[in-house]
Coordinates of C-alpha atoms and ligand atoms in Angstrom, one line a residue:
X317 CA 2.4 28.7 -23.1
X318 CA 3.2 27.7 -26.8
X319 CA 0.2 28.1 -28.8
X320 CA -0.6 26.4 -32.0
X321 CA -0.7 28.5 -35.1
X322 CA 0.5 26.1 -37.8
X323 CA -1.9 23.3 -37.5
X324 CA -5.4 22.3 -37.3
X325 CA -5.8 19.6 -34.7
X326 CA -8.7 18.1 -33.2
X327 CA -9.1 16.2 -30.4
X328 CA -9.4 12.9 -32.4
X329 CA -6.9 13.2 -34.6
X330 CA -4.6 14.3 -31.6
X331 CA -5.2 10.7 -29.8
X332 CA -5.3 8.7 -32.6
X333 CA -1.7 9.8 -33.1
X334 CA -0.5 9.5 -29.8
X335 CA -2.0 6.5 -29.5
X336 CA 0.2 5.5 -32.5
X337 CA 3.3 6.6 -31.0
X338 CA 2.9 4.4 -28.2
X339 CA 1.2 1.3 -30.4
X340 CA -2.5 1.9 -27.6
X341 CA -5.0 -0.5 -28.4
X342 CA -7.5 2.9 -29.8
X343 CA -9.4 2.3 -26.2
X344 CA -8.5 5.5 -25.2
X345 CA -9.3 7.6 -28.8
X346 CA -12.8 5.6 -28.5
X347 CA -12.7 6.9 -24.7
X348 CA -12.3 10.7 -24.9
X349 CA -14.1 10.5 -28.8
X350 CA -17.2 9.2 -26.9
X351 CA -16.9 11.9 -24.0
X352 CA -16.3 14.7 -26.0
X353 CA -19.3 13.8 -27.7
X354 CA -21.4 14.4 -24.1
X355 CA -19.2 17.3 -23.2
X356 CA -20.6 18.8 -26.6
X357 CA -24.3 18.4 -25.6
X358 CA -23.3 19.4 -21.9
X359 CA -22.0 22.9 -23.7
X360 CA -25.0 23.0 -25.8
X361 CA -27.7 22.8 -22.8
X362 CA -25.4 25.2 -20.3
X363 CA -25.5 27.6 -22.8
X364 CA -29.3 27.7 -23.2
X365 CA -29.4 27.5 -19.8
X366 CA -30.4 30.8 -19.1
X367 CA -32.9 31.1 -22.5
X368 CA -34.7 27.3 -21.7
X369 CA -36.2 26.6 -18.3
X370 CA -33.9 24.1 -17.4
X371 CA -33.2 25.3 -14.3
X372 CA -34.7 24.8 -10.6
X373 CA -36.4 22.2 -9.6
X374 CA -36.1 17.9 -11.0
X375 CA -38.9 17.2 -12.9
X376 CA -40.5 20.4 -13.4
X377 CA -42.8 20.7 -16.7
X378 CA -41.8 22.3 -19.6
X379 CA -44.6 24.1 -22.0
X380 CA -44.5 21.5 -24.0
X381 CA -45.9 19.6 -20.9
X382 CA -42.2 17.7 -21.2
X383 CA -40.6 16.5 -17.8
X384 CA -37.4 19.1 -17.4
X385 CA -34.2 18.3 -15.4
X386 CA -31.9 19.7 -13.0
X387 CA -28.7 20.9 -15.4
X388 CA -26.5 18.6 -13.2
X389 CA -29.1 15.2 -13.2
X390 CA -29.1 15.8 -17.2
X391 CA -25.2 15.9 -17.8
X392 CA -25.0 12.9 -15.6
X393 CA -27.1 11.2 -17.7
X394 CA -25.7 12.6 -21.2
X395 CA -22.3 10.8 -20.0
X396 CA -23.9 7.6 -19.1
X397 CA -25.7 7.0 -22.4
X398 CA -22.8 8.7 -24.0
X399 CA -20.5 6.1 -22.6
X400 CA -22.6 2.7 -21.6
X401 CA -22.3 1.0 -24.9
X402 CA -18.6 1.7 -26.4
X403 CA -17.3 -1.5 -25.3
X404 CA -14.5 0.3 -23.3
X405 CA -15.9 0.5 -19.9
X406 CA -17.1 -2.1 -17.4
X407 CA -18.6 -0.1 -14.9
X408 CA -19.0 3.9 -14.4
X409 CA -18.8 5.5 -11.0
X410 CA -20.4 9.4 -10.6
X411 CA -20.5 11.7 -8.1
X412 CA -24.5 12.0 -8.4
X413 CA -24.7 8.0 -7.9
X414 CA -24.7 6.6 -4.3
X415 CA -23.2 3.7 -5.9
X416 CA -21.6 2.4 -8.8
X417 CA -23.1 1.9 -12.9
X418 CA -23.0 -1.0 -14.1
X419 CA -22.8 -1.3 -18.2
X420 CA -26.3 -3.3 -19.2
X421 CA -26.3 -6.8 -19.9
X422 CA -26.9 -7.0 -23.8
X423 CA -23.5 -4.5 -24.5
X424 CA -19.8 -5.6 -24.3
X425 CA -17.6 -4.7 -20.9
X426 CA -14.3 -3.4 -21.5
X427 CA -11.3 -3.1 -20.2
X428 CA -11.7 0.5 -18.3
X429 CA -13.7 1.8 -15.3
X430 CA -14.5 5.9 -16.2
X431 CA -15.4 8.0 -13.3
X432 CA -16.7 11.3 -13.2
X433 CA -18.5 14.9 -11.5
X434 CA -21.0 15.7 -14.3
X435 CA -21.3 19.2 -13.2
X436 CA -18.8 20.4 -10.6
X437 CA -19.8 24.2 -9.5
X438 CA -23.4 23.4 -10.2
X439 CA -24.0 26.3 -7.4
X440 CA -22.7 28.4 -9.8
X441 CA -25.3 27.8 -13.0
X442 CA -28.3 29.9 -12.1
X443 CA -25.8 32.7 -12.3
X444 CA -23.7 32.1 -15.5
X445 CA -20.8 31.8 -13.6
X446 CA -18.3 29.1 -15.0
X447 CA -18.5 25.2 -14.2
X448 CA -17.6 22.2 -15.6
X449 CA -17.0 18.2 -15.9
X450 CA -14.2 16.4 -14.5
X451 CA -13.7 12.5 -15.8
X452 CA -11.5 9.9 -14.5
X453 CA -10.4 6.5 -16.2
X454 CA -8.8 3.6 -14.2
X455 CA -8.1 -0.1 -15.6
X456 CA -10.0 -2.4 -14.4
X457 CA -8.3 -5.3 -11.6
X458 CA -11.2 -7.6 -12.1
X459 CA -11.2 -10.2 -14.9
X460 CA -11.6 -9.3 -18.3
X461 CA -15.6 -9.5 -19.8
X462 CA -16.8 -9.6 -16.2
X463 CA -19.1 -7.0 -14.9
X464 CA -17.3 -4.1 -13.0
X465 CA -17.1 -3.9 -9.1
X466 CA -16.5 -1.0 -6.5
X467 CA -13.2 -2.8 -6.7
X468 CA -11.9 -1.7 -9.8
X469 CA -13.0 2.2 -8.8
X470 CA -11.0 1.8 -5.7
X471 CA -7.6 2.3 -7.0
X472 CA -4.7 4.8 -6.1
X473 CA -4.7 8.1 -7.8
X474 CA -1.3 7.4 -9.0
X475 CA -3.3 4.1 -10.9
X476 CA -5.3 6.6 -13.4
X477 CA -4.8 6.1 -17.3
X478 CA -6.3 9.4 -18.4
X479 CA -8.0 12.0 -16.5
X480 CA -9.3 16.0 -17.7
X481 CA -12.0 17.8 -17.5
X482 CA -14.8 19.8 -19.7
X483 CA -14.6 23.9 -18.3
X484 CA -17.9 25.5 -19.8
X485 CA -16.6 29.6 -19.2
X486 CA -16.2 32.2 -22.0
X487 CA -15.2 29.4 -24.3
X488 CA -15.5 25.7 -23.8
X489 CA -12.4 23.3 -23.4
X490 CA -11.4 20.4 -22.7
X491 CA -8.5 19.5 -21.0
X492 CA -6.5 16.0 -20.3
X493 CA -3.6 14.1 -19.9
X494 CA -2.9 10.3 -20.4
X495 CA 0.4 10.4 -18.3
X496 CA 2.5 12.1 -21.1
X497 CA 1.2 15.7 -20.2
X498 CA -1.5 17.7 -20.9
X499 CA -3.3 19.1 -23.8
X500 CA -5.9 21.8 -24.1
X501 CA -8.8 22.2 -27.0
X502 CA -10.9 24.5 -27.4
X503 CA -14.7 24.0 -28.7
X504 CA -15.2 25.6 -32.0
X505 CA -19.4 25.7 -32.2
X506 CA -19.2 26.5 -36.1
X507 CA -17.0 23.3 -37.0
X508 CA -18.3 21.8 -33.6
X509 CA -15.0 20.3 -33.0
X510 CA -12.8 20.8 -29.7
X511 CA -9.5 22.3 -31.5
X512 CA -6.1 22.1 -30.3
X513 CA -4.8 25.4 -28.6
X514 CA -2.7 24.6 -25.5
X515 CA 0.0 22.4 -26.4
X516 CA 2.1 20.7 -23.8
X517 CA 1.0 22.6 -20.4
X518 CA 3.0 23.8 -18.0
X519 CA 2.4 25.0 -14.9
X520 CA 4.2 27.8 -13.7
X521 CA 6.9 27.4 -11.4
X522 CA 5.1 29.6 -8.9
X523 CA 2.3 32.4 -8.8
X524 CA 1.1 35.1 -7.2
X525 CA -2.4 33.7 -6.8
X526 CA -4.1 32.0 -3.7
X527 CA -7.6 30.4 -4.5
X528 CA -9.6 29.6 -1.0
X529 CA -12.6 29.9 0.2
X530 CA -11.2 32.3 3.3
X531 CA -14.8 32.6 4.9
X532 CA -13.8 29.2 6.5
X533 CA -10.9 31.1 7.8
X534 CA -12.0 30.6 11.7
X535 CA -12.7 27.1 11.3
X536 CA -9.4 26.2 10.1
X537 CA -6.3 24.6 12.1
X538 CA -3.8 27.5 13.5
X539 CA -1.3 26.1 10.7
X540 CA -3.8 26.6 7.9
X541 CA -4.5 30.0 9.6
X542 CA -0.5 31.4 9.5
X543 CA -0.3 30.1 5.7
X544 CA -3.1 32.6 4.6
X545 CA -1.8 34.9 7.0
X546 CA 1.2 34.9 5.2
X547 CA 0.2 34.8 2.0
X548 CA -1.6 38.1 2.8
X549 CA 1.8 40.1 3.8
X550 CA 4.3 42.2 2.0
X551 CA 7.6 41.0 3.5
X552 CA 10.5 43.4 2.9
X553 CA 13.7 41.9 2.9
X554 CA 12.1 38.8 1.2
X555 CA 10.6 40.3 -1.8
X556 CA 7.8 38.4 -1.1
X557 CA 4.6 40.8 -1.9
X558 CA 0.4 39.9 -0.6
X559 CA -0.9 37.3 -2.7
X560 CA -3.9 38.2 -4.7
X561 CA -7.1 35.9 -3.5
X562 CA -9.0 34.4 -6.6
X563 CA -12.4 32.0 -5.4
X564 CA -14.4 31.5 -8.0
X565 CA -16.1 28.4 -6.4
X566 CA -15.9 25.8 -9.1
X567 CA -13.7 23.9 -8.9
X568 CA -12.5 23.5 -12.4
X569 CA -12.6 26.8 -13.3
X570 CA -9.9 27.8 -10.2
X571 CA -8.2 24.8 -10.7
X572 CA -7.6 25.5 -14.6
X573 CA -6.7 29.4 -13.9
X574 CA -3.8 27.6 -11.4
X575 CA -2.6 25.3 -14.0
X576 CA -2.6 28.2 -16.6
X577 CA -1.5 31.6 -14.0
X578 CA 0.4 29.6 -11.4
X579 CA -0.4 29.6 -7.5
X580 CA -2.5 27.5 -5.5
X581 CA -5.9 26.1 -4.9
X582 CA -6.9 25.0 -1.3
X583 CA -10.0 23.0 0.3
X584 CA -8.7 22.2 3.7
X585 CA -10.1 20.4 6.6
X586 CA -11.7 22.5 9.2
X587 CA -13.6 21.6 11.9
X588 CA -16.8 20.7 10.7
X589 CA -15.7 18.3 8.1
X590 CA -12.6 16.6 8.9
X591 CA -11.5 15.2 5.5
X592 CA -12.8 18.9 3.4
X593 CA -15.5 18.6 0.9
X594 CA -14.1 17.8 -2.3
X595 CA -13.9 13.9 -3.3
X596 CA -10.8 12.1 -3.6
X597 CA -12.4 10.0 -6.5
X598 CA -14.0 12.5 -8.7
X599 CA -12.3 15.7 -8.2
X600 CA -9.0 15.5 -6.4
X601 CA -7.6 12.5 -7.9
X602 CA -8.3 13.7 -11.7
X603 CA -7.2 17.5 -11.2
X604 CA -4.0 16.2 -9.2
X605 CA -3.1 14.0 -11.9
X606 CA -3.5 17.0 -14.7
X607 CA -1.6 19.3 -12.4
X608 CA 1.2 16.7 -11.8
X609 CA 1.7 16.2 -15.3
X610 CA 1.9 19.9 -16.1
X611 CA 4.5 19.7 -13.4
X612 CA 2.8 20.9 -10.0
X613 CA 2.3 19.4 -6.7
X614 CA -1.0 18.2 -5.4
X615 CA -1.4 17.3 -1.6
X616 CA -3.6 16.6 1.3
X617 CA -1.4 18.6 3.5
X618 CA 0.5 14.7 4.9
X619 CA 0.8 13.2 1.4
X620 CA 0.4 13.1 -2.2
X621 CA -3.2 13.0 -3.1
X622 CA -2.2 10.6 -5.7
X623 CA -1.2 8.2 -3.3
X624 CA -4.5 7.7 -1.1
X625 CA -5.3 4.6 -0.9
X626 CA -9.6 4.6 -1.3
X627 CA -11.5 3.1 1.2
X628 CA -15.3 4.3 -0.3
X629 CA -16.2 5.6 -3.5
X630 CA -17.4 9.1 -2.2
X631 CA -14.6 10.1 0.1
X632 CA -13.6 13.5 0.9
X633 CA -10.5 14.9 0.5
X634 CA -8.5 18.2 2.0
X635 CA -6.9 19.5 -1.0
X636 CA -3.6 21.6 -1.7
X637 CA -2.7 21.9 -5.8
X638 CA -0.8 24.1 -7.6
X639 CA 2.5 25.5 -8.9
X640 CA 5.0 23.6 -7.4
X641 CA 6.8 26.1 -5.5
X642 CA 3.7 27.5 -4.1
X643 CA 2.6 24.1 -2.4
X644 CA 5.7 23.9 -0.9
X645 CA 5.2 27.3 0.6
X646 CA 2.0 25.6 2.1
X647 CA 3.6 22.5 3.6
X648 CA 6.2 24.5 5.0
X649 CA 3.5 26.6 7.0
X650 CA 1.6 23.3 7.7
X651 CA 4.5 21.9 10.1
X652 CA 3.7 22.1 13.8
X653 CA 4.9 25.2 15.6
X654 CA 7.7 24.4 17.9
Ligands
AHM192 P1 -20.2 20.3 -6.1 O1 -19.6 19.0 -6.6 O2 -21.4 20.0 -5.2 O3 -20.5 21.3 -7.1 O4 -19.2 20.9 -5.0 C1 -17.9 21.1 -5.3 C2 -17.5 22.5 -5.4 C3 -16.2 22.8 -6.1 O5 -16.4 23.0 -7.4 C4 -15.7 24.0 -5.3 O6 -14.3 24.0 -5.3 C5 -16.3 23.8 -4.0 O7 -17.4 23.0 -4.1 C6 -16.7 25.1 -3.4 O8 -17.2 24.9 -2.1 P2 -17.5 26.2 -1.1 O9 -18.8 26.7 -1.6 O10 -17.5 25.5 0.2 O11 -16.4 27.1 -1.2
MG193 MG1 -18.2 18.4 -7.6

């Protein structure tokens, strides 16, 4: 991975000019300016996470007799007030909403639709284990200065404009792509800008990494079953050695080790639930997209993720992303048995 040494970029500076380069209308720069903005104040509140009593229960009293949220109900609404009056967006969709945001009546409606997970891992705050934000944005395919419907939301993964996400770990980034690969930034708190420092990413061709959450393992399908089987054994003769198993249980955080280390990330159907638990609109669309661009394969196990056509906004998912070679491995082990 080429890093940058010669030249200070931030996040701004790094749209605005690719947003030259291909003559953009600065939708996009006001986009990602305005949500790096919330990402900052997301950063600043998860790390105080463990100092203020944010935690627990929704609207719990502070000492100073304040109403204090839930980590995940406050970064959904950072984002929405971060985002509602830019005069980009028409409508917002989050996970934590049953349905969709509309943009209030006295501020102009753009030309965009933004979705997003405010806090994906949230399982994973009350003990300071990594988590983050994913974001989608889709044009819209109602007319112009219009409100926003469910229709514009319910679009093809393949349809996005831009899509990242915020990982709050050892050091905050933010990753994205706008369909001409993907760039990383890291926050710097003193300057409080996100910096560039992952130029151009690209996904291994394969790893040596699985990332699963194997206590499902007996509720799986038999396919699903022989590909972690597998992935488990030395095979002499194929130089193929066991897999190591990395679950961290966010999302983004074992989704952005398999776009930096190569392998692959799985949420599969099992029996309980059908379609797996991650959503197609706010977590398997976006991360597919980043890992596509960085040139890996993202699938449901019977087609590209990309390519799902939406039926609701909260749809699940089963999910297969990673290095390219390593997906294939997967589909390989998914075809029936003869
Ligand atoms: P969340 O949106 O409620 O946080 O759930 C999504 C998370 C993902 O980050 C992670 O990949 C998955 O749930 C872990 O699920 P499990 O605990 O079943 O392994
Ligand atoms: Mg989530």
């Amino acid at each position: 991975m080429p890093l940058v040494h010669n030249k200070v970029v931030t996040i701004e500076r790094h749209i605005i000019e690719q947003e030259r380069a291909t003559h953009g209308t600065g939708d996009f720069s006001g986009i990602l300016r305005d949500l790096s903005l919330a990402f900052k104040i997301i950063y600043r509140e998860v790390t105080r996470a463990g100092l203020v009593d944010i935690l627990g229960a929704t609207e719990r009293q502070n000492i100073q007799g304040e109403i204090v949220q839930k980590l995940d109900d406050f970064a959904n609404e950072v984002i929405y007030r971060a985002m509602d009056h830019g005069g980009h967006l028409c409508a917002m969709a989050s996970e934590e909403n049953e349905h969709i945001m509309a943009i209030p009546d006295h501020y102009e409606k753009g030309k965009y639709v933004l979705l997003f997970d405010p806090l994906d891992g949230s399982s994973n705050i009350d003990v300071n284990v990594t988590i983050g934000t994913i974001f989608s944005v889709l044009r819209r395919v109602t007319p112009e200065n219009t409100p926003g419907t469910e229709a514009d939301f319910l679009q093809p993964g393949y349809k996005q404009v831009a899509a990242g996400y915020a990982i709050y770990g050892s050091s905050t980034m933010l990753v994205y792509t706008a369909g001409k690969g993907v760039y990383g930034f890291t926050y710097d708190p003193s300057v409080g800008e996100f910096l560039l420092s992952h130029d151009n990413i690209r996904i291994p061709d394969h790893g040596q990494i699985y990332s699963v959450n194997e206590g499902n393992y007996h509720k799986w399908d038999p396919r699903m079953r022989r590909y972690i089987d597998w992935a488990k054994q030395d095979i002499e003769g194929e130089d193929k050695k066991a897999y190591s198993l990395r679950y961290i249980g966010s999302m983004v955080a074992d989704v952005h080790r398999t776009l930096l280390y190569g392998g692959v990330f799985l949420y599969p159907a099992d029996v309980k639930s059908h379609k797996g638990k991650l959503r197609l609109l706010y977590e398997a669309n976006p991360m597919s997209f980043v890992i596509e661009q960085a040139g890996g394969k993202a699938t449901t196990g019977v087609e590209r993720v990309l390519e799902v056509q939406p039926e609701r906004l909260h749809q699940r998912t089963p999910l297969i992303v990673g290095s390219p070679k390593n997906v294939d491995e997967v589909l390989l082990l998914l075809r029936d048995v003869e």
